Tab-separated table of C-alpha atoms in Angstrom:
chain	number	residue	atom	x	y	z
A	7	UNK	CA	0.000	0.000	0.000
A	8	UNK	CA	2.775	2.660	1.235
A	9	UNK	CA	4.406	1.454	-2.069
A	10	UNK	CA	1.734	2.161	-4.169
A	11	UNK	CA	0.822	5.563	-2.858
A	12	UNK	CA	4.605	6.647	-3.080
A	13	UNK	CA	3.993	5.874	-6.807
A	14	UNK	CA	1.280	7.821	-7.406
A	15	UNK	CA	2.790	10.667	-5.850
A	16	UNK	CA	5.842	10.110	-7.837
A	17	UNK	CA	3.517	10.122	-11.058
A	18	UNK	CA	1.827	13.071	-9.147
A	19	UNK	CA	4.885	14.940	-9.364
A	20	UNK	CA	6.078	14.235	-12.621
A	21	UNK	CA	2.962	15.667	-13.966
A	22	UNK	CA	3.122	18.813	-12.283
A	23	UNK	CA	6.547	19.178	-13.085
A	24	UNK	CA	5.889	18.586	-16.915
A	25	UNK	CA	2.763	21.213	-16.314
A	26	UNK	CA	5.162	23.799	-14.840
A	27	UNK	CA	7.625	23.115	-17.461
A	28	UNK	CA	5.570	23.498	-20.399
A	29	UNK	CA	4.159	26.536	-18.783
A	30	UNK	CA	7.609	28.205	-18.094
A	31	UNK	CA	7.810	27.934	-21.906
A	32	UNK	CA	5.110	29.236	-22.859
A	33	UNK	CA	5.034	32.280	-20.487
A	34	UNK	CA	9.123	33.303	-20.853
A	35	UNK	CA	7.875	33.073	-24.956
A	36	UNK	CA	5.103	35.406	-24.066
A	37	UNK	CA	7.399	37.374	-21.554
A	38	UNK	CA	10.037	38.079	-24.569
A	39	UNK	CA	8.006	38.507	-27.114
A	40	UNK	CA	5.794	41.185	-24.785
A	41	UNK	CA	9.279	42.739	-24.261
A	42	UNK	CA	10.356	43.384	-27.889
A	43	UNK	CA	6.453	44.610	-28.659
A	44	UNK	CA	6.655	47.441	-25.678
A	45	UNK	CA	10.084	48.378	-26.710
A	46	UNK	CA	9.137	48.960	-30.655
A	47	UNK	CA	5.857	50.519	-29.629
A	48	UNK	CA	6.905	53.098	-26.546
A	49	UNK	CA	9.869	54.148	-29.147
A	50	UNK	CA	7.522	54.562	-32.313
A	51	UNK	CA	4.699	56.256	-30.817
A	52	UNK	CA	6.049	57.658	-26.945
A	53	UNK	CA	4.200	57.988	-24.241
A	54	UNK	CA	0.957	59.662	-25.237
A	55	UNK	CA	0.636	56.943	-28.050
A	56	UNK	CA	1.028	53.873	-25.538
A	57	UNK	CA	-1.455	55.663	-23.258
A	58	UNK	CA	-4.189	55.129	-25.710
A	59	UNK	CA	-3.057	51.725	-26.315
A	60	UNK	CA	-3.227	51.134	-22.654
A	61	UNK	CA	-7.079	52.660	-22.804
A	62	UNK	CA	-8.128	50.747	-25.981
A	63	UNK	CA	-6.418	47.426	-24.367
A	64	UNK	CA	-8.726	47.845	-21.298
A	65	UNK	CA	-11.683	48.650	-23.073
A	66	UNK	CA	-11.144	44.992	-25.497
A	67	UNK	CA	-10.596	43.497	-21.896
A	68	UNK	CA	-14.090	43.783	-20.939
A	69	UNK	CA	-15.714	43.454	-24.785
A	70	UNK	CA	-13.905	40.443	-24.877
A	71	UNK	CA	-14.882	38.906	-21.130
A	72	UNK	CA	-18.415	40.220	-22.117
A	73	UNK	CA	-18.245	38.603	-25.702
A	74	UNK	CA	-17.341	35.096	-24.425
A	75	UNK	CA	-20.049	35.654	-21.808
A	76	UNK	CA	-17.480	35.295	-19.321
A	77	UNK	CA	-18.123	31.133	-19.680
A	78	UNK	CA	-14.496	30.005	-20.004
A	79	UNK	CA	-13.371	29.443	-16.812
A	80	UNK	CA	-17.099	27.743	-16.371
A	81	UNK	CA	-15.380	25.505	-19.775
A	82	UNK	CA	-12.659	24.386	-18.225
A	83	UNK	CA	-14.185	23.156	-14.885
A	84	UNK	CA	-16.954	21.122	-16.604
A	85	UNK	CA	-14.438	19.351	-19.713
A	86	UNK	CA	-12.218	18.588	-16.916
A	87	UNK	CA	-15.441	17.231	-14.761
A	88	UNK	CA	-16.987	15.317	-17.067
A	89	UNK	CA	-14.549	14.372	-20.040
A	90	UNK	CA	-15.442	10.716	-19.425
A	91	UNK	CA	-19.086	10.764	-20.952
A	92	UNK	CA	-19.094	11.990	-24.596
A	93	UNK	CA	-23.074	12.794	-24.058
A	94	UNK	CA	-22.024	15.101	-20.691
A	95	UNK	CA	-19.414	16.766	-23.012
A	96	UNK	CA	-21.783	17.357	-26.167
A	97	UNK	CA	-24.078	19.223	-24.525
A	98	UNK	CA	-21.258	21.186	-22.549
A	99	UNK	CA	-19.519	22.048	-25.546
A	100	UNK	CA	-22.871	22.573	-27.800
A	101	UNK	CA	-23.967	25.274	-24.528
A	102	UNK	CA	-20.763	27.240	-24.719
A	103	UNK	CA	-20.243	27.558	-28.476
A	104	UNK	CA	-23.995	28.625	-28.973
A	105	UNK	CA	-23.744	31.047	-25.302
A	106	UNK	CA	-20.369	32.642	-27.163
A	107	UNK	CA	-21.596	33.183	-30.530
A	108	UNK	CA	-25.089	35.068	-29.489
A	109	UNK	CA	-23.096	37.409	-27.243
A	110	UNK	CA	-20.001	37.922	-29.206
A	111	UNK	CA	-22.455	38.675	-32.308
A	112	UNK	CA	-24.830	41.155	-30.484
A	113	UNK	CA	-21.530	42.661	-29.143
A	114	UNK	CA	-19.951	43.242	-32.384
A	115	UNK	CA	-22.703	44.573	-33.551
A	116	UNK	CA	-23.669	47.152	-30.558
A	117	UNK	CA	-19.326	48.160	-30.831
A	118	UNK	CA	-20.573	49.232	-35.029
A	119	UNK	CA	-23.274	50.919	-34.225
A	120	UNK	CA	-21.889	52.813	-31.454
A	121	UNK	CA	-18.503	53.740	-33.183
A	122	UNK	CA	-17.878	56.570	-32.852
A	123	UNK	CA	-19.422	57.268	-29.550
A	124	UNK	CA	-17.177	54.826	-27.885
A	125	UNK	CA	-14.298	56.417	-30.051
A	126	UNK	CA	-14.799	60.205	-28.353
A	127	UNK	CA	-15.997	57.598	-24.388
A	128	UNK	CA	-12.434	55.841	-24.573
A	129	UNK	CA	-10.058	57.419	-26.630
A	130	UNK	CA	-11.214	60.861	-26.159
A	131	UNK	CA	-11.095	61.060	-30.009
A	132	UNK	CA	-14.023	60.607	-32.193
A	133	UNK	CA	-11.373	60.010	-35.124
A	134	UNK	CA	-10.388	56.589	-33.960
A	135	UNK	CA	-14.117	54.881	-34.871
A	136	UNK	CA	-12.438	52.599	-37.314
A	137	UNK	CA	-11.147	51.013	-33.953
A	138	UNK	CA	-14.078	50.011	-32.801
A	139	UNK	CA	-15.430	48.843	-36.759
A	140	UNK	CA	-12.656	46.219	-36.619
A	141	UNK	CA	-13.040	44.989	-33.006
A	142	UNK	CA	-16.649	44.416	-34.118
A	143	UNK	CA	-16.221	42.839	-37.177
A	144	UNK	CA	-13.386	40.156	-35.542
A	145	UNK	CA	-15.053	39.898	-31.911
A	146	UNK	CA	-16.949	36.418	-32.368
A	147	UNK	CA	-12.926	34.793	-34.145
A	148	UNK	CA	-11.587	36.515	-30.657
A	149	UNK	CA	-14.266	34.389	-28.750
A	150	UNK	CA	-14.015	31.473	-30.293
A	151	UNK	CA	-10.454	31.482	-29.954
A	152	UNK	CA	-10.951	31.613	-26.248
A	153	UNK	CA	-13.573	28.930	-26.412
A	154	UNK	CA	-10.410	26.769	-28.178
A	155	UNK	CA	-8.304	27.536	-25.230
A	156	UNK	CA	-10.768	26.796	-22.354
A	157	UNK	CA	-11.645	23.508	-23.877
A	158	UNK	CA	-7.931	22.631	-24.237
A	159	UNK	CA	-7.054	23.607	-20.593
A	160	UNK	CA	-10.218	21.223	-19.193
A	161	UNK	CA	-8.994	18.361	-21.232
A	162	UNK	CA	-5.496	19.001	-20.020
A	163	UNK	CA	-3.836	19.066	-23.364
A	164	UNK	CA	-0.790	21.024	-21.688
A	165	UNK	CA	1.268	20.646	-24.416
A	166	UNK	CA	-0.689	21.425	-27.498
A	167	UNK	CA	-2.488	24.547	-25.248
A	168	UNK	CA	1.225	25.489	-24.753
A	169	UNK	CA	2.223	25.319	-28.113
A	170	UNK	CA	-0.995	27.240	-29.445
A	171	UNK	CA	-0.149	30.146	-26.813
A	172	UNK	CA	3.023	30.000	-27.714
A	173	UNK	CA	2.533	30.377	-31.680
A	174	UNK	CA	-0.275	33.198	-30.607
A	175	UNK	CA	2.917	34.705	-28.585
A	176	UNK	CA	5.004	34.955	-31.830
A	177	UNK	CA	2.655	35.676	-34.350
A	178	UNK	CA	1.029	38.268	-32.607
A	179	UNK	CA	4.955	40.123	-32.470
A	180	UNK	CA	5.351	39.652	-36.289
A	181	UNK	CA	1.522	41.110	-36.340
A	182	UNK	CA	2.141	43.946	-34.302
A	183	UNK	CA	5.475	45.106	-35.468
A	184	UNK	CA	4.544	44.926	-39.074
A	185	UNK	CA	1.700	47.109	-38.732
A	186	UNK	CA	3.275	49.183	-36.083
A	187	UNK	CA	5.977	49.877	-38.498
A	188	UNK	CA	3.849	50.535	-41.342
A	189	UNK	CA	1.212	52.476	-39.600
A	190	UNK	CA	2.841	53.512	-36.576
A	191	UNK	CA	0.032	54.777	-33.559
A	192	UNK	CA	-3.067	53.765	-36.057
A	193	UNK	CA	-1.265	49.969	-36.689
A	194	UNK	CA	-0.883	49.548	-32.864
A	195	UNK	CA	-4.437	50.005	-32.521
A	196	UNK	CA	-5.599	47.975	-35.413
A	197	UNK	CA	-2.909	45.177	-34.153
A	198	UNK	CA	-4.559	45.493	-30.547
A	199	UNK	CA	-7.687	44.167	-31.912
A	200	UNK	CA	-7.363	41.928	-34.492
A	201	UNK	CA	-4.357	39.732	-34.034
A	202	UNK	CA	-6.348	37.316	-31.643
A	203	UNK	CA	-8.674	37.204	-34.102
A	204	UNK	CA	-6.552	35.742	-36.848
A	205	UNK	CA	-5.344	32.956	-34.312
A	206	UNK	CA	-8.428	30.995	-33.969
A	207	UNK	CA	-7.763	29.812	-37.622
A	208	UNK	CA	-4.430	28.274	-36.734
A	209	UNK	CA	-5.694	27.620	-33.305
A	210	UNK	CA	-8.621	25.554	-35.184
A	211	UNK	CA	-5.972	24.029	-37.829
A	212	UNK	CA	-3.961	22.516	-34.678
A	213	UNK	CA	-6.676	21.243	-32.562
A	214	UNK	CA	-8.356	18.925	-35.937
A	215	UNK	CA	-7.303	15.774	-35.391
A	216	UNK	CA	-8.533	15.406	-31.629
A	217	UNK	CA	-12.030	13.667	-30.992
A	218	UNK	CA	-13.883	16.528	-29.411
A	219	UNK	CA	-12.862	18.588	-32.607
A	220	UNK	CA	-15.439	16.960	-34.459
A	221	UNK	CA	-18.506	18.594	-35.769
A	222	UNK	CA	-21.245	16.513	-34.039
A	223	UNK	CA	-20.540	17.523	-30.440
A	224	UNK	CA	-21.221	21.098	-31.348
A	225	UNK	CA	-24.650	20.458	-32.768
A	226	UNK	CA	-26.847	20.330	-30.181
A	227	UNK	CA	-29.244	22.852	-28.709
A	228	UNK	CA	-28.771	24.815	-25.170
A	229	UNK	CA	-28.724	22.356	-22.654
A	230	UNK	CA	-30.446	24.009	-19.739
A	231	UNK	CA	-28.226	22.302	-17.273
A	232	UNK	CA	-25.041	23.336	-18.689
A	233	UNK	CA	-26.506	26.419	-19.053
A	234	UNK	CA	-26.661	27.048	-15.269
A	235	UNK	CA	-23.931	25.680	-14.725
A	236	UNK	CA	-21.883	28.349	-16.891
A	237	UNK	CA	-24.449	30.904	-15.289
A	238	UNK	CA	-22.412	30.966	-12.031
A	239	UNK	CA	-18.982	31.325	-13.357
A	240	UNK	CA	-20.321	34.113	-15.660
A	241	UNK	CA	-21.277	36.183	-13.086
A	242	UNK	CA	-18.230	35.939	-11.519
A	243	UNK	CA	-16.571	36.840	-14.618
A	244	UNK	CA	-18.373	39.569	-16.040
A	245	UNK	CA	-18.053	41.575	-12.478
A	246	UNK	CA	-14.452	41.038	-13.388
A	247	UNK	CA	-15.062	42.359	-16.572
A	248	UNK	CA	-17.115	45.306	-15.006
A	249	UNK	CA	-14.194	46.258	-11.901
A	250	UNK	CA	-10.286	45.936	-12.657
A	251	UNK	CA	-10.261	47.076	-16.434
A	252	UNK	CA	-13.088	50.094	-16.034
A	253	UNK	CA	-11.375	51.411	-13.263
A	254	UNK	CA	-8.368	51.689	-15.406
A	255	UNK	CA	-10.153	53.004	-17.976
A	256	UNK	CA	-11.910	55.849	-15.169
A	257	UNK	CA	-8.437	56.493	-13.951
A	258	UNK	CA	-6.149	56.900	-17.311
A	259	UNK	CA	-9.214	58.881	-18.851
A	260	UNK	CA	-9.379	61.082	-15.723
A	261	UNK	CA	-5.145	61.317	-16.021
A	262	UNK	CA	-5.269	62.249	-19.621
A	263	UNK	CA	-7.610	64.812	-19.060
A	264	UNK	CA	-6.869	66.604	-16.185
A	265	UNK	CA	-3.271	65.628	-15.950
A	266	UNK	CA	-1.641	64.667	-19.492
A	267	UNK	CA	-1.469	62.259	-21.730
A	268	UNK	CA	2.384	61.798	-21.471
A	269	UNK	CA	1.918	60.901	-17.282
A	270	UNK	CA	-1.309	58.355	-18.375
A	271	UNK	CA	1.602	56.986	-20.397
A	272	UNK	CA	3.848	56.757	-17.977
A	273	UNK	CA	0.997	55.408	-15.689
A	274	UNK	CA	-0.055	52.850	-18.899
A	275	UNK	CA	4.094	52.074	-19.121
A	276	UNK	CA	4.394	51.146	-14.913
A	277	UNK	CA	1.077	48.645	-15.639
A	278	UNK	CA	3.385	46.988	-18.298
A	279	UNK	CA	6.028	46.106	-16.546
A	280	UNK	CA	3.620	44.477	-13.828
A	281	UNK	CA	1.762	42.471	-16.007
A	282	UNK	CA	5.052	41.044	-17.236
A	283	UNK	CA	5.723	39.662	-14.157
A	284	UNK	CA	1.891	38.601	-13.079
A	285	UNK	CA	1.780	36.715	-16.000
A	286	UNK	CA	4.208	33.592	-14.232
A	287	UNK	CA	2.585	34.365	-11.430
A	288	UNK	CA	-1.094	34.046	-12.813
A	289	UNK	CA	-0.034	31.320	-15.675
A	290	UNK	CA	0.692	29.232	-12.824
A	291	UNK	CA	-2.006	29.658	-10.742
A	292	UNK	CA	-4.668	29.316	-13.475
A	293	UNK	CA	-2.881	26.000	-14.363
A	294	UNK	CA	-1.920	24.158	-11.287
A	295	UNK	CA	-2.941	26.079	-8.326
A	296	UNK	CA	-6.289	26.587	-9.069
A	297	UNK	CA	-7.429	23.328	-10.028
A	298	UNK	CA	-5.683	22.095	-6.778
A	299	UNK	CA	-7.701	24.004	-5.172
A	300	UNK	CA	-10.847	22.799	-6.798
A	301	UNK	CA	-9.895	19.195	-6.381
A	302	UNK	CA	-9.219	19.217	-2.629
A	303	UNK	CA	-12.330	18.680	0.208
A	304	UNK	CA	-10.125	18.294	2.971
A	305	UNK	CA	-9.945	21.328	5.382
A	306	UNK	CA	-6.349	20.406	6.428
A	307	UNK	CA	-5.345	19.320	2.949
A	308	UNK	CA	-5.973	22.776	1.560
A	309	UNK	CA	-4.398	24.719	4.701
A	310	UNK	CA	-1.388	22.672	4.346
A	311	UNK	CA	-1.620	23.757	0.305
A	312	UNK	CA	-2.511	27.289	0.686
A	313	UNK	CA	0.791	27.978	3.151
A	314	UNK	CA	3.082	25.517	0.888
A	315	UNK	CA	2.196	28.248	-1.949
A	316	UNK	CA	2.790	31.200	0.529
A	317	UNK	CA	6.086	30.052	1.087
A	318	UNK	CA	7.222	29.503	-2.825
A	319	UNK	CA	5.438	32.735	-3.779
A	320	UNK	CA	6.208	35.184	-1.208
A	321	UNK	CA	9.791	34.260	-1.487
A	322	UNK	CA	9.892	34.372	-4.773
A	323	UNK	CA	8.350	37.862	-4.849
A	324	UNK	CA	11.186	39.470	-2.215
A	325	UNK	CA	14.016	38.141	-4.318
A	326	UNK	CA	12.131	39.438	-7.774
A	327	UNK	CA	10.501	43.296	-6.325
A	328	UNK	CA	13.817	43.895	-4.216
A	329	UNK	CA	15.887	43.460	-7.786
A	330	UNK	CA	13.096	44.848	-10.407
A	331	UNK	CA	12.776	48.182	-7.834
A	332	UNK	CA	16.898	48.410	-7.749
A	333	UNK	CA	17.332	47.645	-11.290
A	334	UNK	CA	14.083	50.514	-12.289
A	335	UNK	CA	16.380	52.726	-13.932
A	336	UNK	CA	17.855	50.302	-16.018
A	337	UNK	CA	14.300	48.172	-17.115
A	338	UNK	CA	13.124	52.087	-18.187
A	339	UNK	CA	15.351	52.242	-20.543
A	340	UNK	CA	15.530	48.607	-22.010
A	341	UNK	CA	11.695	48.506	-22.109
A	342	UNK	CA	10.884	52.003	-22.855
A	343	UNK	CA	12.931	55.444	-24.466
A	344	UNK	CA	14.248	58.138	-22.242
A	345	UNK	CA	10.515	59.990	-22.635
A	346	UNK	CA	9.710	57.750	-19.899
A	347	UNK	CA	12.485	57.889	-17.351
A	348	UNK	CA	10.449	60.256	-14.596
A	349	UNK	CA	8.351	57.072	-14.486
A	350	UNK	CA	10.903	56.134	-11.816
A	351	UNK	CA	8.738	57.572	-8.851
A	352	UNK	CA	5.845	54.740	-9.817
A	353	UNK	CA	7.811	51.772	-8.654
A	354	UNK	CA	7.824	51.497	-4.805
A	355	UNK	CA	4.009	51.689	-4.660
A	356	UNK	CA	3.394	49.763	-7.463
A	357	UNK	CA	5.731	46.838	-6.205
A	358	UNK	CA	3.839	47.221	-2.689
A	359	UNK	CA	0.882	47.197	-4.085
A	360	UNK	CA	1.763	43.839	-6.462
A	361	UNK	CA	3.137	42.119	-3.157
A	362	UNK	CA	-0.449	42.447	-1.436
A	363	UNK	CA	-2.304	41.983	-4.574
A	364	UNK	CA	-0.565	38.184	-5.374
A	365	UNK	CA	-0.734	37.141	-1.990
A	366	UNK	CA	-4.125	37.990	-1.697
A	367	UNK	CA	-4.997	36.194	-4.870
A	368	UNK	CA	-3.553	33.062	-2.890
A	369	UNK	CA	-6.807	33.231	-1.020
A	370	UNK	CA	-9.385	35.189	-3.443
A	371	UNK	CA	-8.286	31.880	-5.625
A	372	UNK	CA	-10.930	29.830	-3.123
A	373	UNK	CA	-13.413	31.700	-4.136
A	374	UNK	CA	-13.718	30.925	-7.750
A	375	UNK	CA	-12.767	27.019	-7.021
A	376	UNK	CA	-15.042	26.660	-4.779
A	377	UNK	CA	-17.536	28.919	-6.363
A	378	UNK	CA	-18.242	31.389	-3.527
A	379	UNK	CA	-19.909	33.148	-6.125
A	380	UNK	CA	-21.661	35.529	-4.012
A	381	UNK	CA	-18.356	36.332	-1.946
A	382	UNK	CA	-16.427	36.623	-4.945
A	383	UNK	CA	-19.000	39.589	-5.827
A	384	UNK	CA	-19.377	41.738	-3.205
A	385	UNK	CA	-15.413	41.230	-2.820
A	386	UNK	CA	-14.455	42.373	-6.185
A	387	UNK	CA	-17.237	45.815	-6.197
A	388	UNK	CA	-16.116	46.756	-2.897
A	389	UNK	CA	-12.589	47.058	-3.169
A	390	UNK	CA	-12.770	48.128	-6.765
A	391	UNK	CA	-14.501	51.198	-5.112
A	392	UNK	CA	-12.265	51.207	-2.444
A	393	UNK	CA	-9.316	51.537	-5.356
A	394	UNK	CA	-11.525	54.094	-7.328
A	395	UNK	CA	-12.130	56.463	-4.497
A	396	UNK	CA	-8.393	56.247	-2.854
A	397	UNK	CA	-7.366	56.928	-6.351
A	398	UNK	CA	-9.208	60.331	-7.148
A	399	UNK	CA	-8.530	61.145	-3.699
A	400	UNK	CA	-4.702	60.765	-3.277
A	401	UNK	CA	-3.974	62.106	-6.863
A	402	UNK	CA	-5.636	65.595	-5.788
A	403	UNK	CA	-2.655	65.785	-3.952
A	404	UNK	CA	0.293	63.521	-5.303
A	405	UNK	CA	-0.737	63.172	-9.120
A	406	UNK	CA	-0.206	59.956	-11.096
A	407	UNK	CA	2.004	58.725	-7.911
A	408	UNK	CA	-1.076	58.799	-5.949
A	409	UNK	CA	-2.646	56.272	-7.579
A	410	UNK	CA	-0.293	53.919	-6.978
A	411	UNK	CA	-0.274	54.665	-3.266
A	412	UNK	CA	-3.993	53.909	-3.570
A	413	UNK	CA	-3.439	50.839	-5.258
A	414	UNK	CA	-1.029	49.679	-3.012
A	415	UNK	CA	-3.392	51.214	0.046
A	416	UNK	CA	-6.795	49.180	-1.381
A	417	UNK	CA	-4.891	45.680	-1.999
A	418	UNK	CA	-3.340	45.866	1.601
A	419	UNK	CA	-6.788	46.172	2.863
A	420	UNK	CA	-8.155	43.777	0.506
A	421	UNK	CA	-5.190	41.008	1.483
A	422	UNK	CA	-6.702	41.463	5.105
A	423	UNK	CA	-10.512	40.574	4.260
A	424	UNK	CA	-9.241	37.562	2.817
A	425	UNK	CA	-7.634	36.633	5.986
A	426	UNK	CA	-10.535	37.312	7.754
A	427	UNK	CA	-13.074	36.027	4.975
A	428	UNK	CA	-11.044	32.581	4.945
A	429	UNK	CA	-9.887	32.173	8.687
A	430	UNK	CA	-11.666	29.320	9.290
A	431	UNK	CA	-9.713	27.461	7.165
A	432	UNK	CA	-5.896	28.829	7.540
A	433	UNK	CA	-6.662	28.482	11.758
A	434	UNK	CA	-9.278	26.352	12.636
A	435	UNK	CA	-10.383	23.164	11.643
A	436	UNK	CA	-13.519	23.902	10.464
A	437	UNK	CA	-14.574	22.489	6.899
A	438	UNK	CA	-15.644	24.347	4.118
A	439	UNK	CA	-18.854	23.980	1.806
A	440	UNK	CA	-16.911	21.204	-0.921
């Protein structure tokens, strides 16, 4: 018996490890590629040009969550659930591609319509409406694409999901630069929008040959169940889609127009740089750490899990803040041009406010794998508010550097109600609802 359970752990751990290999791939790929894309954009078109990038790239955040009806996460679970029974998995996978074609259609067509309006909402420019034309036109290849990648990740088709992100990594920095290059601010835009769009044809071309590829398990009508089921993680999702990126978009809008565009650029640069290094951090926990977490009923099981992650990740994050916040002057001008150098004074509250944000996330994580989904509401609207209203207040008085005391300020806070909101389990031995 003790044999045969050290076996399966061995097993155990050579999957993981292959997981977090593949994924290392795939996200340094990403990381590079994301590198040499900021550097040729921020020099082409400066800061002013990257900080309507940075408003346009928050804006197809939401369209995007909204278009896919915010079902993918809701994918994954239920492939992974119930890929043993091909009737289960029909009716899963006929729900989701009829759920993301009705809401990626009506948004395309509502982002046409309205043009122009959202052109002069978002940009501040009615002259960018072409934007918007595009983004419609592509939207349902964007969803669809995502539909492709949620069904992949449930299956757990590491490899082939890592070698589709990866080719989306590299063809979207051939994309980008060639239109950048050619069309400078108006190519970034265009590239912003479209590129994922033109992946679901190679992303369909890869997946062909396996079984749930076929046409027949897409044919079938709404299946009510699966349709409630994928209710629960949309909500979840769409009140994602309705905090982080519109308070971005609030804040940058408010920056540009009361501040300048060059500091919303700097602002737009200093969220860059962050996301470069959340993306291991979130890679990892949307492929191994969160399906843990799902998978696990036992109260002490999932303490023991929960501090085994604080440990790797809190470490990790000293060793890599103390060295990105030393090294700031020298990442400004590999990523960036000297137009962004006074950017400097964003770093120590943006690193603070990173630290608090990941190792809150450790915990938040509970709530989508458990589906807490009326905790994971009210969390997300209340300290989104909390963020909004610390932001407007401290940049009264310290500018763009305010808001990243605010951000630092909200996810401190919000770090602390997840303490409090999960106590239960990190220092009793209470169980939670499985």
């Amino acid at each position: 018996m003790v044999k045969g359970l050290r076996q399966k752990l061995k097993i155990l751990n050579a999957d993981i490890f292959k997981v977090f290999s593949f994924t290392a791939i795939s996200t340094l790929v990403k990381m590079l590629t994301s590198l040499i894309s900021v550097k040729v954009i921020a020099t082409i078109i400066g800061p002013s040009g990257i900080a309507l990038l940075g408003q346009l790239n928050s804006f197809a955040t939401i369209v995007m969550i909204i278009a896919a009806a915010g079902i993918n996460n809701g994918v994954t679970k239920y492939v992974a659930e119930f890929n043993d029974s091909v009737e289960d998995i029909k009716k899963l996978l006929s729900t989701a591609l009829r759920i993301t074609l009705l809401c990626a259609f009506f948004s395309g067509i509502l982002m046409i319509i309205l043009s122009n309006y959202l052109s002069k909402l978002i940009m501040l420019d009615s002259s960018y409406g072409y934007v918007f034309i595009i983004f419609g036109l592509t939207v349902f290849l964007y969803a669809l694409n995502g539909l492709i990648a949620s069904i992949l990740n449930g299956y757990k088709e590491f490899k082939l999901y890592v070698y589709v992100n990866i080719i989306g990594s590299l063809f979207g920095l051939v994309f980008t630069l060639i239109l950048v290059f050619i069309w400078e601010l108006k190519g970034a835009l265009i590239s912003a929008v479209t590129f994922q769009s033109f992946m679901f044809f190679i992303s369909l071309w890869m997946i062909r040959k396996l079984p749930w590829a076929k046409k027949e398990y897409f044919l079938l009508k709404i299946d009510k169940v699966s349709f409630n089921r994928y209710f629960k993680y949309s909500l979840m999702t769409l009140v994602t889609a309705a905090t982080a990126p519109v308070a971005q978009l609030l804040l940058r809008g408010n920056i540009m127009a009361n501040i300048s565009v060059v500091e919303a650029g700097w602002w737009e640069a200093m969220n860059r740089i962050s996301n470069m290094y959340l993306m291991i951090i979130t890679t990892s926990f949307s492929v191994y750490y969160l399906p843990r977490l799902a998978e696990i009923v036992d109260t002490q099981e999932l303490k023991k899990e929960i501090f085994k992650a604080f440990k790797i990740i809190v470490t990790f994050l000293l060793v890599l803040f103390t060295s990105v916040y030393i090294c700031r002057f020298l990442i400004i001008k590999i990523l960036f041009s000297k137009d962004f150098l006074e950017m400097q004074d964003l770093f120590l509250w943006q690193l603070l406010g990173d630290f608090f944000k990941i190792c809150s996330w450790l915990l938040a994580f509970l709530m989508i794998a458990k589906t807490m989904t009326k905790e994971f509401i009210i969390s997300e609207v209340l300290f989104t508010s909390l963020f909004l209203i610390l932001a407007y207040a401290f940049m009264r008085f310290a500018g763009v550097v305010g808001i990243t005391q605010a951000y630092a300020l909200s996810y401190f806070i919000y770090f602390l109600a997840m303490v409090v909101l999960f106590r239960k389990i990190l220092f009793n031995k209470i169980k939670i609802n499985e």
